[in-house]
Short mmCIF file of C-alpha atoms and ligand atoms in Angstrom, two decimals:
data_model
loop_
_atom_site.label_atom_id
_atom_site.label_comp_id
_atom_site.label_asym_id
_atom_site.label_seq_id
_atom_site.Cartn_x
_atom_site.Cartn_y
_atom_site.Cartn_z
CA UNK A 1442 50.22 102.51 107.32
CA UNK A 1443 49.18 100.18 110.42
CA UNK A 1444 46.30 97.44 110.97
CA UNK A 1445 42.95 98.88 110.71
CA UNK A 1446 40.71 96.25 109.39
CA UNK A 1447 39.27 95.75 112.36
CA UNK A 1448 37.33 98.82 111.31
CA UNK A 1449 37.48 99.06 107.72
CA UNK A 1450 33.51 97.92 106.37
CA UNK A 1451 35.00 98.74 102.79
CA UNK A 1452 37.16 95.00 102.82
CA UNK A 1453 35.28 92.03 101.51
CA UNK A 1454 33.30 90.01 103.24
CA UNK A 1455 35.67 86.89 103.86
CA UNK A 1456 38.10 89.36 105.22
CA UNK A 1457 35.92 91.24 107.59
CA UNK A 1458 34.50 88.07 109.03
CA UNK A 1459 38.10 87.42 110.14
CA UNK A 1460 38.84 91.12 111.37
CA UNK A 1461 35.62 92.84 112.37
CA UNK A 1462 35.41 94.44 115.50
CA UNK A 1463 38.21 93.16 116.96
CA UNK A 1464 41.15 95.23 117.35
CA UNK A 1465 44.56 93.57 119.03
CA UNK A 1466 46.12 96.72 119.97
CA UNK A 1467 43.05 97.19 122.60
CA UNK A 1468 43.88 93.84 124.14
CA UNK A 1469 47.75 93.71 124.47
CA UNK A 1470 48.21 93.08 120.93
CA UNK A 1471 46.44 89.39 121.51
CA UNK A 1472 45.87 87.92 117.93
CA UNK A 1473 42.93 86.13 119.04
CA UNK A 1474 40.08 87.37 121.01
CA UNK A 1475 40.48 87.13 124.79
CA UNK A 1476 37.81 85.69 126.47
CA UNK A 1477 37.15 88.47 129.59
CA UNK A 1478 35.97 86.10 132.17
CA UNK A 1479 34.58 88.15 134.57
CA UNK A 1480 31.20 89.55 136.06
CA UNK A 1481 32.06 93.11 136.44
CA UNK A 1482 34.63 95.76 136.02
CA UNK A 1483 35.88 98.36 137.62
CA UNK A 1484 34.50 101.81 137.69
CA UNK A 1485 38.13 103.14 138.09
CA UNK A 1486 36.79 106.80 139.70
CA UNK A 1487 33.29 107.86 140.66
CA UNK A 1488 32.67 110.42 137.77
CA UNK A 1489 33.19 107.65 135.03
CA UNK A 1490 31.13 105.44 137.47
CA UNK A 1491 28.32 108.11 136.75
CA UNK A 1492 29.11 108.24 133.13
CA UNK A 1493 29.01 104.69 132.88
CA UNK A 1494 25.97 104.36 134.13
CA UNK A 1495 23.78 107.19 132.30
CA UNK A 1496 25.37 106.11 129.45
CA UNK A 1497 27.28 108.64 128.48
CA UNK A 1498 30.15 107.06 128.09
CA UNK A 1499 29.72 103.55 126.63
CA UNK A 1500 31.74 100.93 128.90
CA UNK A 1501 31.62 97.54 131.00
CA UNK A 1502 30.21 97.47 134.18
CA UNK A 1503 28.32 93.71 134.65
CA UNK A 1504 28.38 91.16 132.09
CA UNK A 1505 24.62 90.41 132.48
CA UNK A 1506 24.68 94.02 130.26
CA UNK A 1507 28.19 93.74 128.69
CA UNK A 1508 31.27 91.99 127.77
CA UNK A 1509 34.35 93.09 125.85
CA UNK A 1510 33.98 89.39 124.32
CA UNK A 1511 30.79 89.66 123.07
CA UNK A 1512 31.47 93.12 121.87
CA UNK A 1513 33.47 92.08 119.64
CA UNK A 1514 31.33 89.27 118.34
CA UNK A 1515 28.09 92.38 118.46
CA UNK A 1516 30.49 94.01 115.78
CA UNK A 1517 31.44 91.50 113.94
CA UNK A 1518 27.75 90.41 112.93
CA UNK A 1519 26.81 93.82 112.38
CA UNK A 1520 29.62 94.51 110.22
CA UNK A 1521 28.81 91.20 108.42
CA UNK A 1522 25.24 92.42 107.86
CA UNK A 1523 25.52 95.86 107.18
CA UNK A 1524 23.54 97.04 110.34
CA UNK A 1525 24.53 100.19 112.74
CA UNK A 1526 24.62 97.89 116.01
CA UNK A 1527 24.08 94.14 117.26
CA UNK A 1528 23.19 93.03 120.52
CA UNK A 1529 24.11 88.60 121.51
CA UNK A 1530 21.71 86.66 123.53
CA UNK A 1531 22.27 83.32 125.42
CA UNK A 1532 20.19 81.70 122.92
CA UNK A 1533 17.88 82.25 119.50
CA UNK A 1534 14.93 82.27 121.31
CA UNK A 1535 16.33 85.10 123.87
CA UNK A 1536 17.25 86.56 121.01
CA UNK A 1537 13.95 87.06 119.24
CA UNK A 1538 12.09 87.10 122.42
CA UNK A 1539 13.66 90.00 123.57
CA UNK A 1540 13.51 91.47 120.03
CA UNK A 1541 9.68 91.14 119.91
CA UNK A 1542 8.93 92.17 123.19
CA UNK A 1543 11.14 95.33 122.87
CA UNK A 1544 8.73 96.07 119.58
CA UNK A 1545 5.43 95.44 121.06
CA UNK A 1546 3.86 95.68 124.35
CA UNK A 1547 0.02 94.30 125.66
CA UNK A 1548 -2.45 95.32 123.07
CA UNK A 1549 -0.34 94.94 120.01
CA UNK A 1550 -0.02 92.77 117.26
CA UNK A 1551 2.58 90.85 115.28
CA UNK A 1552 2.24 89.54 111.92
CA UNK A 1553 3.67 86.21 110.79
CA UNK A 1554 3.50 82.84 109.20
CA UNK A 1555 3.53 79.33 110.47
CA UNK A 1556 6.28 78.28 108.21
CA UNK A 1557 8.68 78.90 110.71
CA UNK A 1558 10.69 77.59 113.62
CA UNK A 1559 8.33 75.63 115.81
CA UNK A 1560 9.32 77.64 118.97
CA UNK A 1561 8.97 81.08 117.15
CA UNK A 1562 4.92 79.95 115.84
CA UNK A 1563 4.60 78.95 119.82
CA UNK A 1564 6.29 82.14 121.12
CA UNK A 1565 3.63 84.24 118.81
CA UNK A 1566 0.73 81.62 119.54
CA UNK A 1567 0.80 80.49 122.89
CA UNK A 1568 3.53 82.55 125.31
CA UNK A 1569 3.02 85.82 124.86
CA UNK A 1570 -0.52 86.19 124.26
CA UNK A 1571 -0.63 85.75 127.70
CA UNK A 1572 1.39 89.26 127.97
CA UNK A 1573 -1.09 90.71 125.68
CA UNK A 1574 1.06 90.67 122.56
CA UNK A 1575 -0.95 88.65 119.65
CA UNK A 1576 0.90 86.74 116.97
CA UNK A 1577 -1.63 86.94 113.77
CA UNK A 1578 -0.47 84.02 110.94
CA UNK A 1579 -1.17 84.71 107.54
CA UNK A 1580 -3.32 82.22 105.50
CA UNK A 1581 -1.11 82.06 102.67
CA UNK A 1582 2.90 82.82 103.36
CA UNK A 1583 3.28 83.26 99.45
CA UNK A 1584 0.83 86.12 98.70
CA UNK A 1585 1.29 89.32 99.70
CA UNK A 1586 -2.11 90.23 100.39
CA UNK A 1587 -2.26 87.52 102.98
CA UNK A 1588 -0.32 89.79 104.80
CA UNK A 1589 -2.05 93.06 104.12
CA UNK A 1590 -5.29 91.40 105.21
CA UNK A 1591 -3.95 91.17 109.21
CA UNK A 1592 -2.36 94.60 109.61
CA UNK A 1593 -4.32 96.85 111.64
CA UNK A 1594 -4.00 99.74 113.68
CA UNK A 1595 -2.31 97.44 116.25
CA UNK A 1596 -0.16 95.54 114.50
CA UNK A 1597 3.59 96.77 115.03
CA UNK A 1598 5.68 94.38 113.18
CA UNK A 1599 6.25 91.83 110.61
CA UNK A 1600 8.17 88.43 111.68
CA UNK A 1601 9.10 86.03 108.91
CA UNK A 1602 12.40 83.61 108.73
CA UNK A 1603 14.50 84.37 105.23
CA UNK A 1604 14.21 80.76 104.54
CA UNK A 1605 10.99 78.90 106.18
CA UNK A 1606 11.23 76.28 108.26
CA UNK A 1607 11.25 73.33 107.24
CA UNK A 1608 10.34 73.75 104.02
CA UNK A 1609 12.60 76.52 103.06
CA UNK A 1610 10.32 78.57 101.61
CA UNK A 1611 11.07 82.14 100.11
CA UNK A 1612 9.07 85.04 100.46
CA UNK A 1613 9.21 88.12 98.50
CA UNK A 1614 10.87 90.27 100.49
CA UNK A 1615 11.27 93.24 99.13
CA UNK A 1616 7.19 93.36 98.67
CA UNK A 1617 7.15 92.65 102.13
CA UNK A 1618 9.70 95.61 103.54
CA UNK A 1619 7.23 97.95 101.36
CA UNK A 1620 4.39 96.89 103.01
CA UNK A 1621 5.40 96.89 106.51
CA UNK A 1622 7.02 100.26 105.67
CA UNK A 1623 3.71 101.78 103.83
CA UNK A 1624 2.46 101.14 107.41
CA UNK A 1625 5.19 102.74 109.67
CA UNK A 1626 6.27 98.85 111.34
CA UNK A 1627 9.45 97.35 111.36
CA UNK A 1628 10.17 93.99 108.85
CA UNK A 1629 12.03 91.72 111.12
CA UNK A 1630 14.10 88.66 109.78
CA UNK A 1631 15.26 85.64 111.25
CA UNK A 1632 18.05 85.15 109.11
CA UNK A 1633 19.58 81.73 110.61
CA UNK A 1634 19.07 79.25 107.84
CA UNK A 1635 20.67 81.47 105.34
CA UNK A 1636 23.45 83.72 107.10
CA UNK A 1637 24.87 86.82 106.40
CA UNK A 1638 26.78 85.63 103.50
CA UNK A 1639 24.39 84.17 101.10
CA UNK A 1640 21.67 86.94 102.31
CA UNK A 1641 21.38 90.32 103.66
CA UNK A 1642 18.16 90.97 104.75
CA UNK A 1643 19.48 94.66 105.13
CA UNK A 1644 19.89 95.03 101.60
CA UNK A 1645 16.18 94.03 100.94
CA UNK A 1646 14.27 96.08 103.64
CA UNK A 1647 14.42 94.32 106.58
CA UNK A 1648 14.49 96.91 109.89
CA UNK A 1649 16.25 94.44 112.16
CA UNK A 1650 17.59 90.90 111.60
CA UNK A 1651 17.51 87.85 114.33
CA UNK A 1652 19.84 84.40 114.40
CA UNK A 1653 20.27 81.73 116.17
CA UNK A 1654 24.31 81.49 116.43
CA UNK A 1655 24.02 78.20 117.15
CA UNK A 1656 23.59 76.91 113.68
CA UNK A 1657 25.77 78.26 110.48
CA UNK A 1658 27.42 81.29 112.50
CA UNK A 1659 29.15 79.18 115.33
CA UNK A 1660 28.92 76.25 112.88
CA UNK A 1661 30.04 73.06 114.66
CA UNK A 1662 27.08 72.30 116.79
CA UNK A 1663 29.22 73.25 120.45
CA UNK A 1664 27.52 76.43 121.61
CA UNK A 1665 23.97 78.03 121.73
CA UNK A 1666 23.58 81.87 120.99
CA UNK A 1667 21.75 84.61 119.71
CA UNK A 1668 22.11 87.82 117.97
CA UNK A 1669 20.01 90.61 116.85
CA UNK A 1670 21.45 93.36 114.27
CA UNK A 1671 19.55 96.33 113.90
CA UNK A 1672 20.04 98.35 110.54
CA UNK A 1673 19.45 101.70 111.98
CA UNK A 1674 17.72 103.34 109.77
CA UNK A 1675 14.03 102.91 110.39
CA UNK A 1676 11.77 105.43 112.39
CA UNK A 1677 10.62 104.58 115.93
CA UNK A 1678 9.21 107.93 116.79
CA UNK A 1679 6.86 108.11 114.05
CA UNK A 1680 3.70 107.57 116.91
CA UNK A 1681 3.38 104.08 116.73
CA UNK A 1682 5.87 103.31 119.52
CA UNK A 1683 5.26 104.68 122.63
CA UNK A 1684 7.58 102.71 124.58
CA UNK A 1685 10.53 103.54 122.22
CA UNK A 1686 9.54 107.50 122.45
CA UNK A 1687 9.72 107.30 126.15
CA UNK A 1688 12.92 106.10 126.31
CA UNK A 1689 14.39 108.74 123.61
CA UNK A 1690 13.03 110.98 125.55
CA UNK A 1691 14.58 109.89 128.91
CA UNK A 1692 18.26 109.45 127.01
CA UNK A 1693 17.92 112.70 124.89
CA UNK A 1694 20.65 114.56 126.15
CA UNK A 1695 22.65 111.77 127.99
CA UNK A 1696 23.63 110.06 125.28
CA UNK A 1697 24.98 111.41 121.92
CA UNK A 1698 21.95 112.06 118.98
CA UNK A 1699 23.31 109.59 116.51
CA UNK A 1700 23.36 106.81 118.63
CA UNK A 1701 19.54 107.82 119.42
CA UNK A 1702 19.31 107.89 116.32
CA UNK A 1703 20.89 105.14 114.20
CA UNK A 1704 20.90 102.79 117.60
CA UNK A 1705 18.00 103.17 119.49
CA UNK A 1706 16.53 99.91 118.92
CA UNK A 1707 19.83 98.06 120.27
CA UNK A 1708 20.23 100.93 123.33
CA UNK A 1709 17.01 100.29 124.46
CA UNK A 1710 17.15 96.17 123.73
CA UNK A 1711 20.13 96.34 125.97
CA UNK A 1712 19.16 98.70 128.79
CA UNK A 1713 15.69 96.73 129.34
CA UNK A 1714 15.85 92.88 127.97
CA UNK A 1715 19.63 92.55 129.04
CA UNK A 1716 19.27 94.27 132.07
CA UNK A 1717 15.90 93.15 133.32
CA UNK A 1718 15.39 89.51 131.90
CA UNK A 1719 18.83 89.06 131.58
CA UNK A 1720 19.35 86.64 128.86
CA UNK A 1721 23.49 87.38 127.84
CA UNK A 1722 25.33 85.15 126.10
CA UNK A 1723 28.71 84.03 128.47
CA UNK A 1724 31.97 85.21 127.14
CA UNK A 1725 33.19 81.79 126.48
CA UNK A 1726 30.21 81.03 124.20
CA UNK A 1727 31.12 84.63 122.37
CA UNK A 1728 34.56 83.17 121.31
CA UNK A 1729 33.36 80.14 120.34
CA UNK A 1730 30.95 81.56 117.90
CA UNK A 1731 33.71 83.72 116.74
CA UNK A 1732 35.66 81.07 115.79
CA UNK A 1733 32.85 79.70 113.91
CA UNK A 1734 32.15 82.65 111.77
CA UNK A 1735 35.98 82.54 110.79
CA UNK A 1736 34.97 80.29 108.26
CA UNK A 1737 31.05 81.36 107.76
CA UNK A 1738 31.75 82.01 103.96
CA UNK A 1739 33.93 78.54 103.48
CA UNK A 1740 31.53 76.34 104.97
CA UNK A 1741 28.60 77.85 103.49
CA UNK A 1742 29.46 77.67 100.25
CA UNK A 1743 30.41 74.11 101.08
CA UNK A 1744 26.97 73.29 102.32
CA UNK A 1745 25.40 74.77 99.77
CA UNK A 1746 26.73 73.13 97.26
CA UNK A 1747 26.73 69.65 98.80
CA UNK A 1748 23.11 70.18 99.64
CA UNK A 1749 22.00 71.18 95.53
CA UNK A 1750 23.53 67.79 95.08
CA UNK A 1751 21.84 65.45 97.88
CA UNK A 1752 18.49 67.65 96.56
CA UNK A 1753 19.34 66.80 92.96
CA UNK A 1754 19.72 62.92 94.13
CA UNK A 1755 16.73 63.00 96.08
CA UNK A 1756 14.58 64.46 93.70
CA UNK A 1757 15.49 61.54 91.01
CA UNK A 1758 14.95 58.81 93.87
CA UNK A 1759 11.89 56.31 93.03
CA UNK A 1760 11.76 56.02 96.52
CA UNK A 1761 11.46 60.29 97.10
CA UNK A 1762 7.62 61.92 96.70
CA UNK A 1763 9.15 65.74 96.51
CA UNK A 1764 11.96 67.48 97.66
CA UNK A 1765 11.29 71.12 99.29
CA UNK A 1766 14.57 72.47 98.04
CA UNK A 1767 14.63 76.21 96.31
CA UNK A 1768 17.37 75.00 94.16
CA UNK A 1769 15.62 72.82 92.06
CA UNK A 1770 14.16 74.01 88.96
CA UNK A 1771 10.38 72.15 90.14
CA UNK A 1772 10.52 74.36 93.37
CA UNK A 1773 7.78 77.03 93.04
CA UNK A 1774 10.56 79.15 95.12
CA UNK A 1775 13.17 78.91 92.25
CA UNK A 1776 12.84 82.28 90.63
CA UNK A 1777 12.68 83.75 94.04
CA UNK A 1778 15.88 81.90 95.07
CA UNK A 1779 17.63 82.83 92.04
CA UNK A 1780 16.40 86.77 92.77
CA UNK A 1781 17.44 86.47 96.18
CA UNK A 1782 19.90 84.10 96.85
CA UNK A 1783 22.39 84.38 93.78
CA UNK A 1784 25.13 83.09 95.72
CA UNK A 1785 23.11 80.07 96.64
CA UNK A 1786 21.25 78.51 99.06
CA UNK A 1787 21.13 76.57 102.89
CA UNK A 1788 22.22 73.03 103.44
CA UNK A 1789 18.63 72.52 104.73
CA UNK A 1790 16.27 70.76 103.40
CA UNK A 1791 12.86 68.68 103.82
CA UNK A 1792 11.54 65.69 101.58
CA UNK A 1793 8.76 63.32 101.61
CA UNK A 1794 8.89 59.48 100.84
CA UNK A 1795 7.02 57.48 99.97
CA UNK A 1796 4.99 54.76 102.14
CA UNK A 1797 4.03 57.40 104.77
CA UNK A 1798 5.60 57.49 108.27
CA UNK A 1799 6.87 53.82 108.55
CA UNK A 1800 8.99 54.36 105.36
CA UNK A 1801 10.57 57.68 107.26
CA UNK A 1802 11.11 55.96 110.03
CA UNK A 1803 12.93 53.19 108.48
CA UNK A 1804 15.07 56.13 106.44
CA UNK A 1805 15.67 57.63 109.49
CA UNK A 1806 17.09 54.95 111.66
CA UNK A 1807 19.18 53.45 108.64
CA UNK A 1808 21.41 56.27 107.91
CA UNK A 1809 25.06 55.89 108.88
CA UNK A 1810 26.55 59.13 108.63
CA UNK A 1811 23.00 61.78 109.21
CA UNK A 1812 22.74 61.61 112.97
CA UNK A 1813 19.36 62.13 114.39
CA UNK A 1814 19.23 65.43 116.10
CA UNK A 1815 17.01 68.63 116.49
CA UNK A 1816 19.69 70.86 115.84
CA UNK A 1817 20.48 72.18 112.38
CA UNK A 1818 23.65 73.99 110.82
CA UNK A 1819 26.22 71.86 112.39
CA UNK A 1820 29.35 71.10 109.78
CA UNK A 1821 28.33 67.51 110.26
CA UNK A 1822 25.60 66.62 108.51
CA UNK A 1823 22.08 65.81 110.74
CA UNK A 1824 18.58 64.21 110.14
CA UNK A 1825 15.35 64.42 112.04
CA UNK A 1826 11.71 63.55 111.43
CA UNK A 1827 10.21 67.10 112.04
CA UNK A 1828 6.50 66.23 113.11
CA UNK A 1829 7.73 64.14 115.99
CA UNK A 1830 10.95 65.93 117.20
CA UNK A 1831 10.85 69.80 116.02
CA UNK A 1832 6.66 70.38 115.16
CA UNK A 1833 5.61 67.71 117.84
CA UNK A 1834 3.73 70.21 120.06
CA UNK A 1835 1.21 71.37 116.90
CA UNK A 1836 -2.14 70.06 115.79
CA UNK A 1837 -1.73 67.50 112.81
CA UNK A 1838 -3.72 70.20 111.27
CA UNK A 1839 -1.33 73.15 111.90
CA UNK A 1840 1.69 70.98 110.90
CA UNK A 1841 0.33 70.27 108.05
CA UNK A 1842 0.13 74.21 107.33
CA UNK A 1843 3.55 74.31 108.16
CA UNK A 1844 4.59 71.76 105.50
CA UNK A 1845 5.63 68.83 107.79
CA UNK A 1846 3.49 65.66 106.75
CA UNK A 1847 4.47 62.32 108.89
CA UNK A 1848 6.30 61.26 105.41
CA UNK A 1849 8.39 64.59 105.49
CA UNK A 1850 11.84 64.18 106.69
CA UNK A 1851 14.46 67.37 107.21
CA UNK A 1852 17.93 67.29 106.62
CA UNK A 1853 20.85 69.21 107.60
CA UNK A 1854 23.40 68.63 104.99
CA UNK A 1855 27.08 69.08 106.35
CA UNK A 1856 30.13 69.53 104.49
CA UNK A 1857 31.02 66.14 104.22
CA UNK A 1858 32.18 64.66 101.09
CA UNK A 1859 28.85 64.78 99.14
CA UNK A 1860 29.76 62.00 97.58
CA UNK A 1861 29.39 59.74 101.16
CA UNK A 1862 26.20 61.83 101.79
CA UNK A 1863 24.47 60.52 98.67
CA UNK A 1864 25.75 56.98 99.17
CA UNK A 1865 24.08 56.82 102.47
CA UNK A 1866 20.52 58.09 101.68
CA UNK A 1867 20.82 56.06 98.49
CA UNK A 1868 21.05 52.63 100.76
CA UNK A 1869 18.64 53.74 103.21
CA UNK A 1870 16.19 54.52 100.33
CA UNK A 1871 16.95 51.36 98.96
CA UNK A 1872 15.36 49.87 101.73
CA UNK A 1873 11.99 51.29 101.24
CA UNK A 1874 11.39 50.82 97.55
C1 LIG B 1313 17.27 77.23 116.25
C2 LIG B 1313 16.49 78.10 115.63
C3 LIG B 1313 16.32 78.85 117.02
C4 LIG B 1313 16.26 78.98 117.97
O1 LIG B 1313 17.76 79.36 118.41
P1 LIG B 1313 17.75 78.46 119.77
O2 LIG B 1313 19.35 79.41 119.39
O3 LIG B 1313 18.05 76.98 119.41
O4 LIG B 1313 17.60 79.44 120.66
C5 LIG B 1313 15.50 79.83 116.37
N1 LIG B 1313 15.29 80.16 114.42
C6 LIG B 1313 15.55 79.02 113.80
C7 LIG B 1313 15.59 79.57 112.00
C8 LIG B 1313 16.28 78.29 113.99
O5 LIG B 1313 16.58 77.50 113.58
#
């Protein structure tokens, strides 16, 4: 029996994070994924040129649209998430904006929450509306009726994060997925903070998953990238998505029925977003993200273990007012965490100190291992003041709705030895006691 781990989806997660989507035999037997540093590809002959351009043959012509190194990354994340197809983008925001405009067009609305990555809220609130696509934010993300209240004829998707930023909030995914599907609209989930190792949204009703691969997937803070994954069984031809129907009609007969049935979203994303907006990932970046994914499960286990210890330490510290981490029994999301995250939680958490902004600043400026950065999901521990660094574009009222106060500190707990991280936080917190 020869090597076929690259295409065996029955293999376990950690085996697939190392093998899925890459066949050395097709690459001069190179064991590691080659970086195809080329802008364009030869057609070979005229007939093949025709087939590549009408998409009756899958292949590569220009790296703005696709590249073999990126293709390995796409197939790997599709395997890890259990999706039918995936597409790589130059950043998480590239992936998110392309996804939303692949679903909605002028006149449409997207129902979302404020407890999200700052730019994702901003995209829906102040950028897309200029092009006719309006974000509607639910009053209470924890209450399913709040979502239902905003859904109308114009609504084309529900968009949330699997672990909300920065308070690590958790929604009842299956209830929201049911609501979306009752209205014939897709449920789109940003799974950046969880990664497919800790949570696979498709198993709980999501239709499209997006990532900032910059974070835990790449895992080492070296590379900006984004990914979109399609589950493959959403009916885009249910009368609510005229753009998708027109696209289907234009490809019918050229592209296989199987592709149109299971990968329609991705095919359109590729032919419109990458072709016209061009937020493609560089192959070198795809390579670096693939390197990160090779150790994803190992790192996430360590992030989760360290974060749980740090959260327990913070919760017991007299200078700490409250800790947002669903792994704590006191968290209002603890029951949902146990139900949806049986293998542990992310390394992300937020906490509020006693003594207001001045005390928060003192802690931020007194830690020696945690570094002040907006980034998250690095293997090294990071710390930030969200109201100054990540949520600064919001009003104070909007920030508070997102769970961001002047005394809030966000941590991205790395994979260092947890006793060092706890000692570092302890010495800083003792200064404000
Ligand atoms: C960082 C991040 C993004 C944006 O990703 P970029 O790669 O920085 O463009 C989107 N969503 C979440 C949850 C993030 O953490």
